[in-house]
Amino acid sequence: MMRAWLALGSLGLMSMGSLAWADAPAAKDVQVSGRALDSTAPPTTLAQLAKDVPVHAPHAMVVSDQHYATEVGVRILRAGGNAIDAAVAVGYAQAVVNPCCGNIGGGGYLVAHMADGRNLFLDFREKAPLKATPTMFQDGQGRVMPDRSTLSYLGTGVPGTVMGLNEALQRYGTMKLAQVIQPAIDLARNGFVLQQGDVNIFNRRVKDFAKEPNVAAIFLNHGQPWQVGETLRQPELARTLESIRDGGSKAFYHGPIAQAVVKASQANGGLLSLRDFADYTVQWDSPVQCDYHGYHLVSAPPPSSGGVTVCEILLQLQPYPLAKWGYASAQAIHYQVEAERRAFADRNSVLGDPAFVHNPIAELLSPAHIAKLQSTIQPVKATPSSEIKGDLDGSEGTNTTHYSVVDAKGNAVGVTYTINFLFGTGHIAGDTGFFLNDEMDDFTSKPGVPNAFGLVQGKANQVEPGKRPLSSMTPTVVLKNGKVFMVTGSPGGSTIISTVLQSILNVTQYGMNVQQAVNAPRMHHQWYPDQVNVEPGLLTPQVQQQLEQAGYRFHTVNSWGADEAILVDPSGGLDGANDRRRPAGLAAGY
Ligand code: GLY
């Protein structure tokens, strides 16, 4: 096998003990931000990537995957609001202009680094209804019925977004709810003009919209799909948002909105009750933190798996010279995949809602555990996932949305929130105007059995009344010398973790600017299935061949994730990047 690799290239070897990876044949190196990217990726991709430049703003920046929402955030910042005010305004605006993913019917996480040095984490993840049971997605014979957790009212957890946004504003914002929610109300009542990027997402579920009259009345235009240039108005959602403006979280959790959702749930076999809404709480907690080559990560702890898993991967990668090996080189991919494989094995076996299970975060990130994982990585051979201890695994949905805000004072906020699938269950309760989440699908429906997206997890994440499903959402602030360096995060289920990881590596190791970092082709491995998902353009045929000879199996997936990131420009100001995978998005500032 060794000889075959050597035959592929003769441009030098990277020695790793007695075995070595041969360099794949190099074209000419492409300079990006002063450092050479590995030149073995296809020239078209590299050539395009080399031209990518971020949006620069001298003071403050908002990046989200819907341009109207970004503009709302910038207006709030210009009006004197801080990053929390803007984040709450963007959250409500996204619920209107990005209804697949932005939401008031779902939940999420907020991570912040405040200019005074405080690091914050707010958990507003959905909770399972009090009547939920571990076997609720199985039939009488113990078979998992996937549609129950994804398309039916059983899939809906108690939404957390409204309480989460309002709590963040009340605790750390400077503006009134009426001020930050009004732009969303205006967008819902007056409408907004659809772009190609919006319509593309709507078209993914247009057939489902036709199935229910109250959904079709909004998300179809007289029975036909909405077209580019048309104006979508959402008067029902405007009324719901006005109730929240006037009555705060109480209007959502104790009034007619909760009643409408419960009524629809009970009429359609769901479990939600008024008590579920009345009992719902959000939670401030300490972010998970770790250090990587002088950078300090502040990220989401359980019930997200995101921060722990990104840290566990980075800590394993710390000793390896990724920058020297180069972006998309065989060596870098080998070590990244092996680190991901091992961290995901832990993630899928032991993590869950901290209110229900013990999460051994300190142990997972301890030098002893990291060293143990590293010792099992073979220099030039893929380790079959069957040889890695851990219970089970799989993948999650590819939806959700992330946005980043940095204000002129240096407060930095990342929010990732979701209704899980695009447009959640696809159901809207009565005339509330908002889609309900299918976040219950993030739970383990049955240990050992994959869910609709192949996710197979352990008992730590089984359904229990009032429990929050394990998530992969990873809003992250990266600090350097105690100051904000980068804000990053992404949609994409379990691929969120590898997306955030790669954006950080692309900037810190491969010298990319933030636009290049989020646009660059990605890869993902999550223990099971034992395959590496790759976006087109990441691997040259030579690198792929080397890795296949080492035992890797590749699966091409067109694209995933959408990192809406901000990087502090060392020469002053901020660089923002809307991911090329979300053409309706925007980075903007002042
Ligand atoms: N719903 C996807 C996640 O939270 O990871």
Coordinates of C-alpha atoms and ligand atoms in Angstrom, one line a residue:
M1 CA 0.0 0.0 0.0
M2 CA 2.8 2.3 0.9
R3 CA 4.4 1.8 -2.5
A4 CA 1.2 2.7 -4.2
W5 CA 1.0 6.1 -2.4
L6 CA 4.6 6.9 -3.3
A7 CA 3.9 6.2 -6.9
L8 CA 1.3 8.9 -6.9
G9 CA 3.6 11.8 -6.2
S10 CA 7.2 12.7 -5.8
L11 CA 7.1 16.1 -4.2
G12 CA 8.3 15.1 -0.8
L13 CA 7.0 13.1 2.1
M14 CA 5.6 14.0 5.4
S15 CA 7.1 11.5 7.8
M16 CA 4.9 10.0 10.5
G17 CA 7.0 7.4 12.3
S18 CA 7.9 4.6 9.9
L19 CA 5.0 5.3 7.6
A20 CA 4.3 8.3 5.5
W21 CA 1.8 10.0 3.2
A22 CA 3.0 10.9 -0.2
D23 CA 2.1 14.4 -1.4
A24 CA -0.4 14.4 -4.2
P25 CA 0.8 16.0 -7.4
A26 CA 0.7 19.8 -6.9
A27 CA -0.4 22.3 -9.5
K28 CA 0.8 25.8 -8.6
D29 CA 0.0 27.0 -5.2
V30 CA -2.7 29.6 -4.8
Q31 CA -2.0 32.4 -2.3
V32 CA -4.8 33.2 0.1
S33 CA -4.4 35.8 2.7
G34 CA -0.6 35.5 2.4
R35 CA -0.5 31.7 3.0
A36 CA -0.6 28.9 0.5
L37 CA -3.7 26.8 0.3
D38 CA -3.1 23.2 -0.6
S39 CA -3.1 23.3 -4.3
T40 CA -4.5 19.8 -4.9
A41 CA -8.1 20.9 -4.8
P42 CA -9.6 21.4 -8.2
P43 CA -8.4 24.7 -9.8
T44 CA -11.9 26.1 -10.4
T45 CA -12.7 25.8 -6.7
L46 CA -9.4 27.2 -5.7
A47 CA -9.5 30.0 -8.2
Q48 CA -13.0 31.0 -7.0
L49 CA -12.0 30.7 -3.4
A50 CA -8.9 32.8 -3.9
K51 CA -11.2 35.7 -5.1
D52 CA -13.6 35.5 -2.1
V53 CA -13.4 38.6 0.1
P54 CA -15.5 39.3 3.2
V55 CA -17.7 42.4 3.8
H56 CA -15.8 44.9 5.9
A57 CA -17.3 47.3 8.5
P58 CA -15.4 49.7 10.7
H59 CA -17.6 49.3 13.9
A60 CA -20.3 46.6 14.0
M61 CA -21.5 43.7 12.0
V62 CA -24.5 41.4 11.5
V63 CA -24.4 38.2 9.4
S64 CA -27.4 36.1 8.8
D65 CA -28.8 33.8 6.1
Q66 CA -31.6 36.2 5.2
H67 CA -30.8 39.8 4.1
Y68 CA -33.9 41.5 5.5
A69 CA -33.1 40.0 9.0
T70 CA -29.5 41.2 8.7
E71 CA -30.7 44.7 7.8
V72 CA -33.0 44.7 10.8
G73 CA -30.0 43.9 13.0
V74 CA -27.8 46.6 11.6
R75 CA -30.6 49.2 12.0
I76 CA -30.9 48.3 15.7
L77 CA -27.1 48.6 16.1
R78 CA -27.1 52.0 14.4
A79 CA -29.9 53.1 16.6
G80 CA -27.7 52.5 19.6
G81 CA -28.7 49.0 20.5
N82 CA -26.1 46.5 21.7
A83 CA -25.4 43.1 20.2
I84 CA -28.1 41.4 22.4
D85 CA -30.7 43.9 21.2
A86 CA -29.7 43.2 17.6
A87 CA -29.6 39.5 18.1
V88 CA -33.2 39.5 19.5
A89 CA -34.4 41.7 16.7
V90 CA -32.8 39.4 14.1
G91 CA -34.2 36.4 15.8
Y92 CA -37.8 37.7 15.5
A93 CA -37.2 39.0 12.0
Q94 CA -35.9 35.6 10.9
A95 CA -39.1 34.0 12.2
V96 CA -40.8 36.1 9.4
V97 CA -38.4 36.2 6.5
N98 CA -36.7 32.8 6.9
P99 CA -39.7 30.7 8.0
C100 CA -38.0 27.3 7.2
C101 CA -35.6 27.8 10.0
G102 CA -35.9 31.1 11.8
N103 CA -38.8 30.6 14.2
I104 CA -40.9 31.2 17.2
G105 CA -42.1 27.6 17.1
G106 CA -38.8 26.0 17.9
G107 CA -35.8 26.6 20.2
G108 CA -32.1 27.2 20.3
Y109 CA -29.0 28.5 22.0
L110 CA -27.3 31.9 22.5
V111 CA -23.6 32.2 23.2
A112 CA -22.1 35.6 24.0
H113 CA -18.8 37.2 25.0
M114 CA -19.6 40.6 26.6
A115 CA -17.1 43.4 26.3
D116 CA -16.7 43.3 30.1
G117 CA -15.3 39.8 29.8
R118 CA -18.4 37.7 30.8
N119 CA -19.1 34.6 28.7
L120 CA -22.8 33.7 28.5
F121 CA -24.8 30.7 27.4
L122 CA -28.6 30.7 27.2
D123 CA -30.4 27.4 26.6
F124 CA -33.9 27.8 25.1
R125 CA -34.0 24.4 23.6
E126 CA -37.5 22.8 23.3
K127 CA -38.6 20.3 26.0
A128 CA -40.5 17.1 25.5
P129 CA -44.1 17.2 26.6
L130 CA -44.9 15.9 30.1
K131 CA -46.8 13.1 28.6
A132 CA -43.9 11.9 26.5
T133 CA -42.4 8.4 26.9
P134 CA -39.2 6.7 25.8
T135 CA -41.1 4.4 23.4
M136 CA -43.6 7.0 22.0
F137 CA -42.1 6.7 18.4
Q138 CA -42.4 2.9 18.3
D139 CA -45.4 0.8 17.4
G140 CA -46.7 -2.1 19.4
Q141 CA -44.0 -4.4 18.1
G142 CA -41.2 -2.0 19.0
R143 CA -40.6 -0.8 15.5
V144 CA -39.7 2.8 15.1
M145 CA -42.3 4.8 13.1
P146 CA -40.1 7.7 11.7
D147 CA -43.0 9.9 10.5
R148 CA -44.3 10.2 14.1
S149 CA -41.2 12.2 15.2
T150 CA -40.9 14.2 12.1
L151 CA -44.2 14.9 10.5
S152 CA -46.9 14.5 13.2
Y153 CA -47.8 16.6 16.2
L154 CA -46.0 14.0 18.3
G155 CA -42.7 15.5 16.9
T156 CA -43.3 18.9 18.4
G157 CA -41.5 19.8 21.6
V158 CA -42.5 22.8 23.8
P159 CA -41.1 25.8 21.9
G160 CA -38.5 27.9 23.6
T161 CA -37.6 30.7 21.2
V162 CA -40.0 33.4 22.5
M163 CA -38.9 33.0 26.2
G164 CA -35.3 32.7 25.1
L165 CA -35.2 35.9 23.1
N166 CA -37.2 37.8 25.7
E167 CA -35.0 36.6 28.5
A168 CA -31.8 37.6 26.7
L169 CA -33.2 41.0 26.0
Q170 CA -34.5 41.6 29.5
R171 CA -31.2 40.5 31.1
Y172 CA -28.6 41.9 28.8
G173 CA -30.3 44.1 26.3
T174 CA -30.8 47.9 26.4
M175 CA -34.0 48.3 24.4
K176 CA -37.6 47.5 24.9
L177 CA -39.2 44.4 23.4
A178 CA -41.6 46.6 21.5
Q179 CA -38.6 48.3 19.8
V180 CA -36.8 45.1 18.7
I181 CA -39.8 43.1 17.7
Q182 CA -41.5 45.9 15.6
P183 CA -39.3 45.3 12.5
A184 CA -40.5 41.7 12.4
I185 CA -44.1 42.8 12.8
D186 CA -43.7 45.2 9.9
L187 CA -42.1 42.5 7.7
A188 CA -44.9 40.2 8.5
R189 CA -47.7 42.7 7.9
N190 CA -46.3 44.7 5.0
G191 CA -44.6 41.7 3.4
F192 CA -41.2 41.2 1.9
V193 CA -40.0 40.6 -1.6
L194 CA -38.9 37.0 -2.3
Q195 CA -35.5 36.3 -3.8
Q196 CA -34.3 33.2 -5.6
G197 CA -32.7 31.9 -2.4
D198 CA -36.0 32.2 -0.5
V199 CA -38.0 30.5 -3.2
N200 CA -35.5 27.7 -3.5
I201 CA -36.1 26.8 0.2
F202 CA -39.9 27.2 -0.1
N203 CA -39.8 24.8 -3.1
R204 CA -38.3 22.1 -1.0
R205 CA -41.7 21.6 0.8
V206 CA -44.2 23.1 -1.5
K207 CA -46.1 19.9 -1.9
D208 CA -46.6 19.7 1.9
F209 CA -47.8 23.3 2.0
A210 CA -50.7 22.2 -0.3
K211 CA -51.9 19.6 2.2
E212 CA -53.2 21.9 4.9
P213 CA -55.5 24.9 4.1
N214 CA -54.1 27.2 6.8
V215 CA -50.5 26.5 5.6
A216 CA -51.5 26.8 1.9
A217 CA -53.2 30.1 2.6
I218 CA -49.9 31.7 3.5
F219 CA -47.1 29.7 1.9
L220 CA -48.8 29.2 -1.5
N221 CA -50.0 32.1 -3.7
H222 CA -53.5 31.2 -4.6
G223 CA -52.5 27.5 -4.7
Q224 CA -49.3 28.1 -6.7
P225 CA -45.7 28.3 -5.5
W226 CA -44.4 31.8 -4.6
Q227 CA -42.2 33.3 -7.3
V228 CA -39.1 35.5 -7.2
G229 CA -40.1 39.2 -7.0
E230 CA -43.5 38.5 -5.4
T231 CA -44.3 39.9 -1.9
L232 CA -45.2 37.5 0.9
R233 CA -47.4 38.9 3.6
Q234 CA -48.1 37.0 6.8
P235 CA -50.9 38.8 8.7
E236 CA -51.6 35.9 11.1
L237 CA -47.9 35.9 12.2
A238 CA -48.0 39.7 12.5
R239 CA -50.9 39.3 15.0
T240 CA -49.1 36.7 16.9
L241 CA -46.0 38.9 17.1
E242 CA -48.1 41.9 18.2
S243 CA -49.5 39.8 21.1
I244 CA -45.9 39.0 22.1
R245 CA -45.0 42.7 21.8
D246 CA -47.9 43.7 24.0
G247 CA -47.9 40.8 26.5
G248 CA -44.3 39.5 26.4
S249 CA -43.6 35.8 27.0
K250 CA -46.9 35.4 29.0
A251 CA -48.8 36.0 25.8
F252 CA -47.1 33.0 24.2
Y253 CA -47.0 30.6 27.1
H254 CA -50.2 31.4 29.0
G255 CA -52.7 32.9 26.5
P256 CA -54.5 32.2 23.2
I257 CA -51.3 31.2 21.4
A258 CA -50.6 28.3 23.7
Q259 CA -54.2 27.4 23.6
A260 CA -54.3 27.3 19.8
V261 CA -51.2 25.0 19.7
V262 CA -52.5 22.7 22.4
K263 CA -55.9 22.5 20.6
A264 CA -54.3 21.6 17.3
S265 CA -52.0 19.1 19.0
Q266 CA -54.8 17.4 20.9
A267 CA -57.0 17.3 17.8
N268 CA -54.2 15.6 15.8
G269 CA -52.8 12.9 18.2
G270 CA -50.2 15.2 19.8
L271 CA -49.3 15.3 23.5
L272 CA -48.9 19.0 24.2
S273 CA -50.8 20.5 27.1
L274 CA -51.3 23.9 28.6
R275 CA -49.2 22.7 31.5
D276 CA -46.3 22.1 29.2
F277 CA -46.4 25.7 28.1
A278 CA -47.0 27.1 31.6
D279 CA -44.0 25.0 33.0
Y280 CA -41.5 25.8 30.2
T281 CA -38.3 27.4 31.4
V282 CA -35.1 28.7 29.8
Q283 CA -31.7 28.2 31.4
W284 CA -28.6 30.3 31.8
D285 CA -25.5 28.1 32.1
S286 CA -21.7 28.2 31.8
P287 CA -20.5 27.8 28.2
V288 CA -18.1 25.0 27.5
Q289 CA -14.6 26.4 26.9
C290 CA -11.3 25.0 25.6
D291 CA -8.0 26.3 24.2
Y292 CA -6.5 25.5 20.8
H293 CA -3.2 27.0 19.6
G294 CA -3.6 30.2 21.5
Y295 CA -7.3 30.6 20.7
H296 CA -10.0 30.2 23.4
L297 CA -13.3 28.7 22.4
V298 CA -16.6 29.7 24.1
S299 CA -19.3 27.4 22.9
A300 CA -22.6 25.6 23.7
P301 CA -22.6 22.9 26.4
P302 CA -25.2 20.1 26.8
P303 CA -28.0 19.8 25.9
S304 CA -26.0 20.7 22.9
S305 CA -23.2 18.3 22.0
G306 CA -21.7 21.0 19.8
G307 CA -19.2 22.7 22.0
V308 CA -17.9 19.6 23.7
T309 CA -17.5 17.7 20.4
V310 CA -15.7 20.6 18.6
C311 CA -13.4 20.9 21.6
E312 CA -12.7 17.2 21.7
I313 CA -11.8 17.2 18.0
L314 CA -9.6 20.3 18.3
L315 CA -7.7 19.0 21.3
Q316 CA -7.0 15.7 19.5
L317 CA -5.7 17.7 16.5
Q318 CA -3.5 20.1 18.5
P319 CA -0.2 18.3 18.0
Y320 CA -0.5 17.8 14.2
P321 CA 0.9 20.4 11.8
L322 CA -2.2 21.0 9.8
A323 CA -1.0 24.3 8.4
K324 CA 2.2 22.6 7.0
W325 CA 0.2 19.7 5.5
G326 CA -2.3 22.1 3.9
Y327 CA -6.0 22.4 3.4
A328 CA -7.5 19.2 1.9
S329 CA -4.2 17.4 2.0
A330 CA -4.5 13.6 2.6
Q331 CA -2.7 13.9 6.0
A332 CA -4.9 16.7 7.3
I333 CA -8.1 14.9 6.2
H334 CA -6.9 11.6 7.7
Y335 CA -6.2 13.2 11.2
Q336 CA -9.4 15.3 11.1
V337 CA -11.5 12.3 10.2
E338 CA -10.0 10.1 12.9
A339 CA -10.4 12.9 15.5
E340 CA -14.1 13.3 14.4
R341 CA -14.7 9.6 14.5
R342 CA -13.5 9.3 18.1
A343 CA -15.3 12.5 19.4
F344 CA -18.6 11.5 17.8
A345 CA -18.4 8.0 19.3
D346 CA -18.3 9.8 22.7
R347 CA -20.9 12.3 21.8
N348 CA -23.4 9.7 20.7
S349 CA -22.8 7.5 23.7
V350 CA -22.8 9.7 26.7
L351 CA -24.2 13.2 26.1
G352 CA -27.8 14.3 26.9
D353 CA -29.8 16.9 28.7
P354 CA -27.9 17.8 31.9
A355 CA -31.1 18.0 33.9
F356 CA -31.5 14.2 33.3
V357 CA -28.0 12.7 32.7
H358 CA -24.5 13.3 33.9
N359 CA -22.4 14.7 31.1
P360 CA -18.7 13.9 31.7
I361 CA -17.4 17.0 30.0
A362 CA -14.2 17.4 32.1
E363 CA -13.3 13.7 31.5
L364 CA -14.0 14.0 27.7
L365 CA -11.7 17.0 27.4
S366 CA -9.1 15.9 29.9
P367 CA -5.4 15.5 28.7
A368 CA -5.6 11.8 29.7
H369 CA -8.6 11.1 27.6
I370 CA -7.4 13.1 24.6
A371 CA -4.0 11.3 24.8
K372 CA -5.8 7.9 24.9
L373 CA -7.8 8.8 21.8
Q374 CA -4.6 10.1 20.0
S375 CA -2.8 6.9 20.8
T376 CA -5.3 4.8 18.8
I377 CA -4.9 6.9 15.6
Q378 CA -2.8 5.0 13.1
P379 CA -0.5 7.2 11.0
V380 CA -1.6 6.1 7.5
K381 CA -4.6 3.9 8.1
A382 CA -8.3 4.5 8.7
T383 CA -9.6 3.0 11.9
P384 CA -12.8 1.2 11.2
S385 CA -15.6 2.7 13.4
S386 CA -16.4 -0.8 14.6
E387 CA -13.1 -0.7 16.5
I388 CA -13.9 2.5 18.3
K389 CA -15.7 2.0 21.6
G390 CA -19.0 3.8 22.1
D391 CA -22.6 2.9 21.8
L392 CA -24.1 4.1 18.6
D393 CA -24.6 7.0 16.1
G394 CA -25.8 8.5 12.8
S395 CA -26.7 11.9 11.3
E396 CA -29.2 14.7 11.9
G397 CA -31.2 17.0 9.7
T398 CA -29.6 19.7 7.6
N399 CA -31.7 22.6 8.6
T400 CA -31.7 25.2 11.3
T401 CA -30.2 28.7 11.1
H402 CA -27.3 30.6 12.7
Y403 CA -26.5 34.3 12.9
S404 CA -23.7 36.3 14.4
V405 CA -23.6 39.9 15.7
V406 CA -20.7 42.0 17.0
D407 CA -21.4 45.6 18.2
A408 CA -19.2 48.6 18.4
K409 CA -18.4 48.0 22.1
G410 CA -17.0 44.6 21.4
N411 CA -20.0 42.5 22.6
A412 CA -20.3 39.4 20.4
V413 CA -23.3 37.1 20.1
G414 CA -23.9 33.9 18.2
V415 CA -27.4 32.4 18.0
T416 CA -28.3 29.1 16.5
Y417 CA -32.0 28.2 16.6
T418 CA -34.2 25.8 14.8
I419 CA -37.5 24.0 14.1
N420 CA -35.4 21.0 13.0
F421 CA -36.4 20.0 9.5
L422 CA -37.1 22.8 6.9
F423 CA -40.5 24.2 8.1
G424 CA -40.5 21.7 11.0
T425 CA -43.4 19.3 11.0
G426 CA -45.0 21.5 8.3
H427 CA -48.0 22.2 10.6
I428 CA -49.2 25.5 11.7
A429 CA -51.7 25.5 14.6
G430 CA -54.9 27.4 13.7
D431 CA -54.3 31.0 12.8
T432 CA -51.0 31.4 14.8
G433 CA -49.0 31.8 11.5
F434 CA -45.9 30.0 12.6
F435 CA -44.5 26.5 11.9
L436 CA -44.2 24.0 14.7
N437 CA -40.9 22.2 15.3
D438 CA -40.2 18.5 15.0
E439 CA -37.4 18.6 17.5
M440 CA -38.5 15.4 19.2
D441 CA -36.7 13.6 16.3
D442 CA -33.4 14.7 17.8
F443 CA -34.1 12.2 20.7
T444 CA -33.2 8.5 20.5
S445 CA -36.4 6.9 19.2
K446 CA -35.0 3.5 20.1
P447 CA -31.3 2.7 21.0
G448 CA -29.7 1.1 17.9
V449 CA -32.3 2.2 15.4
P450 CA -31.6 5.1 13.1
N451 CA -34.1 7.9 12.9
A452 CA -35.3 9.5 9.6
F453 CA -31.8 10.9 9.0
G454 CA -29.9 7.9 10.1
L455 CA -29.3 9.1 13.6
V456 CA -28.7 6.2 16.0
Q457 CA -27.9 7.3 19.6
G458 CA -27.8 5.8 23.1
K459 CA -30.0 5.9 26.1
A460 CA -28.6 9.1 27.5
N461 CA -30.7 10.8 24.9
Q462 CA -33.9 8.8 25.2
V463 CA -37.2 10.6 25.4
E464 CA -38.3 11.5 28.9
P465 CA -41.0 14.0 30.1
G466 CA -39.7 17.5 30.2
K467 CA -36.3 16.6 28.8
R468 CA -34.5 18.6 26.1
P469 CA -33.3 16.5 23.1
L470 CA -29.5 16.4 22.5
S471 CA -28.6 19.0 19.8
S472 CA -25.5 19.6 17.7
M473 CA -26.0 23.4 17.5
T474 CA -22.7 25.1 18.1
P475 CA -22.9 28.9 18.3
T476 CA -19.3 29.7 19.2
V477 CA -17.2 32.8 20.0
V478 CA -13.5 32.4 19.6
L479 CA -11.3 34.7 21.7
K480 CA -7.6 35.6 21.3
N481 CA -5.8 37.3 24.2
G482 CA -9.2 37.7 25.9
K483 CA -10.7 39.6 23.0
V484 CA -13.2 38.5 20.4
F485 CA -11.5 36.9 17.4
M486 CA -14.4 35.2 15.6
V487 CA -18.1 34.4 15.9
T488 CA -19.2 31.2 14.1
G489 CA -22.0 28.7 13.9
S490 CA -24.1 26.9 11.3
P491 CA -27.2 24.9 10.6
G492 CA -26.9 21.3 9.6
G493 CA -27.6 18.8 12.4
S494 CA -24.6 16.8 13.3
T495 CA -22.6 18.4 10.4
I496 CA -22.8 21.7 12.4
I497 CA -20.0 20.4 14.5
S498 CA -17.6 19.7 11.6
T499 CA -18.7 22.9 9.8
V500 CA -17.8 25.1 12.8
L501 CA -14.6 23.0 13.3
Q502 CA -13.5 23.6 9.7
S503 CA -14.3 27.3 9.7
I504 CA -12.1 27.7 12.7
L505 CA -9.3 25.5 11.2
N506 CA -9.6 27.4 7.8
V507 CA -8.9 30.7 9.6
T508 CA -6.4 29.6 12.3
Q509 CA -4.5 27.0 10.4
Y510 CA -4.9 27.5 6.7
G511 CA -4.8 31.3 6.6
M512 CA -8.1 31.9 4.9
N513 CA -10.1 35.1 5.3
V514 CA -13.5 34.5 6.8
Q515 CA -15.3 34.5 3.4
Q516 CA -13.0 31.8 2.1
A517 CA -13.3 29.9 5.4
V518 CA -17.1 29.6 5.2
N519 CA -17.2 29.1 1.4
A520 CA -14.5 26.4 1.3
P521 CA -15.7 22.8 0.5
R522 CA -16.3 20.7 3.6
M523 CA -16.1 17.1 4.9
H524 CA -17.8 15.3 7.7
H525 CA -17.4 12.1 9.6
Q526 CA -19.5 11.1 12.6
W527 CA -18.4 7.6 13.6
Y528 CA -21.4 5.9 12.0
P529 CA -22.1 5.5 9.2
D530 CA -18.4 4.8 8.6
Q531 CA -18.0 7.1 5.6
V532 CA -16.6 10.5 5.0
N533 CA -19.2 12.9 3.5
V534 CA -17.5 15.4 1.2
E535 CA -18.7 18.4 -0.8
P536 CA -17.6 18.5 -4.5
G537 CA -14.3 20.3 -4.9
L538 CA -12.7 19.3 -1.7
L539 CA -10.7 16.3 -2.9
T540 CA -8.5 15.9 -5.9
P541 CA -8.6 12.4 -7.5
Q542 CA -5.1 11.8 -6.2
V543 CA -5.9 12.7 -2.6
Q544 CA -9.1 10.7 -2.7
Q545 CA -7.2 7.7 -4.1
Q546 CA -4.6 7.9 -1.3
L547 CA -7.3 8.1 1.3
E548 CA -9.3 5.2 -0.2
Q549 CA -6.1 3.1 -0.2
A550 CA -5.8 3.9 3.5
G551 CA -9.3 2.5 4.0
Y552 CA -11.6 5.5 3.7
R553 CA -15.0 5.5 2.0
F554 CA -16.3 8.7 0.5
H555 CA -19.8 9.8 -0.1
T556 CA -20.4 13.1 -2.0
V557 CA -23.1 15.3 -0.7
N558 CA -23.9 18.4 -2.7
S559 CA -23.6 21.0 0.1
W560 CA -24.6 21.5 3.7
G561 CA -24.3 24.0 6.4
A562 CA -24.3 27.8 6.3
D563 CA -21.7 29.4 8.5
E564 CA -22.7 33.1 9.0
A565 CA -19.4 34.2 10.5
I566 CA -17.6 37.4 11.7
L567 CA -13.9 37.8 12.1
V568 CA -12.2 40.7 13.8
D569 CA -9.9 42.4 11.4
P570 CA -6.5 42.8 13.1
S571 CA -6.0 46.1 11.3
G572 CA -9.3 47.4 12.7
G573 CA -13.0 46.8 12.1
L574 CA -14.8 43.6 11.4
D575 CA -15.0 41.1 8.4
G576 CA -18.3 39.4 7.9
A577 CA -19.1 36.5 5.6
N578 CA -22.5 35.2 4.4
D579 CA -22.0 31.5 3.4
R580 CA -22.3 31.0 -0.4
R581 CA -24.7 28.2 0.3
R582 CA -27.4 30.7 1.4
P583 CA -27.7 33.2 -1.5
A584 CA -30.5 35.1 0.3
G585 CA -28.2 35.9 3.2
L586 CA -26.1 39.0 3.9
A587 CA -23.2 40.3 5.9
A588 CA -23.6 44.0 6.7
G589 CA -22.4 46.5 9.2
Y590 CA -21.5 50.1 9.6
Ligands
GLY1 N1 -32.2 19.9 15.3 C1 -30.8 19.8 15.0 C2 -29.9 20.0 16.2 O1 -30.4 20.6 17.2 O2 -28.9 19.5 16.3

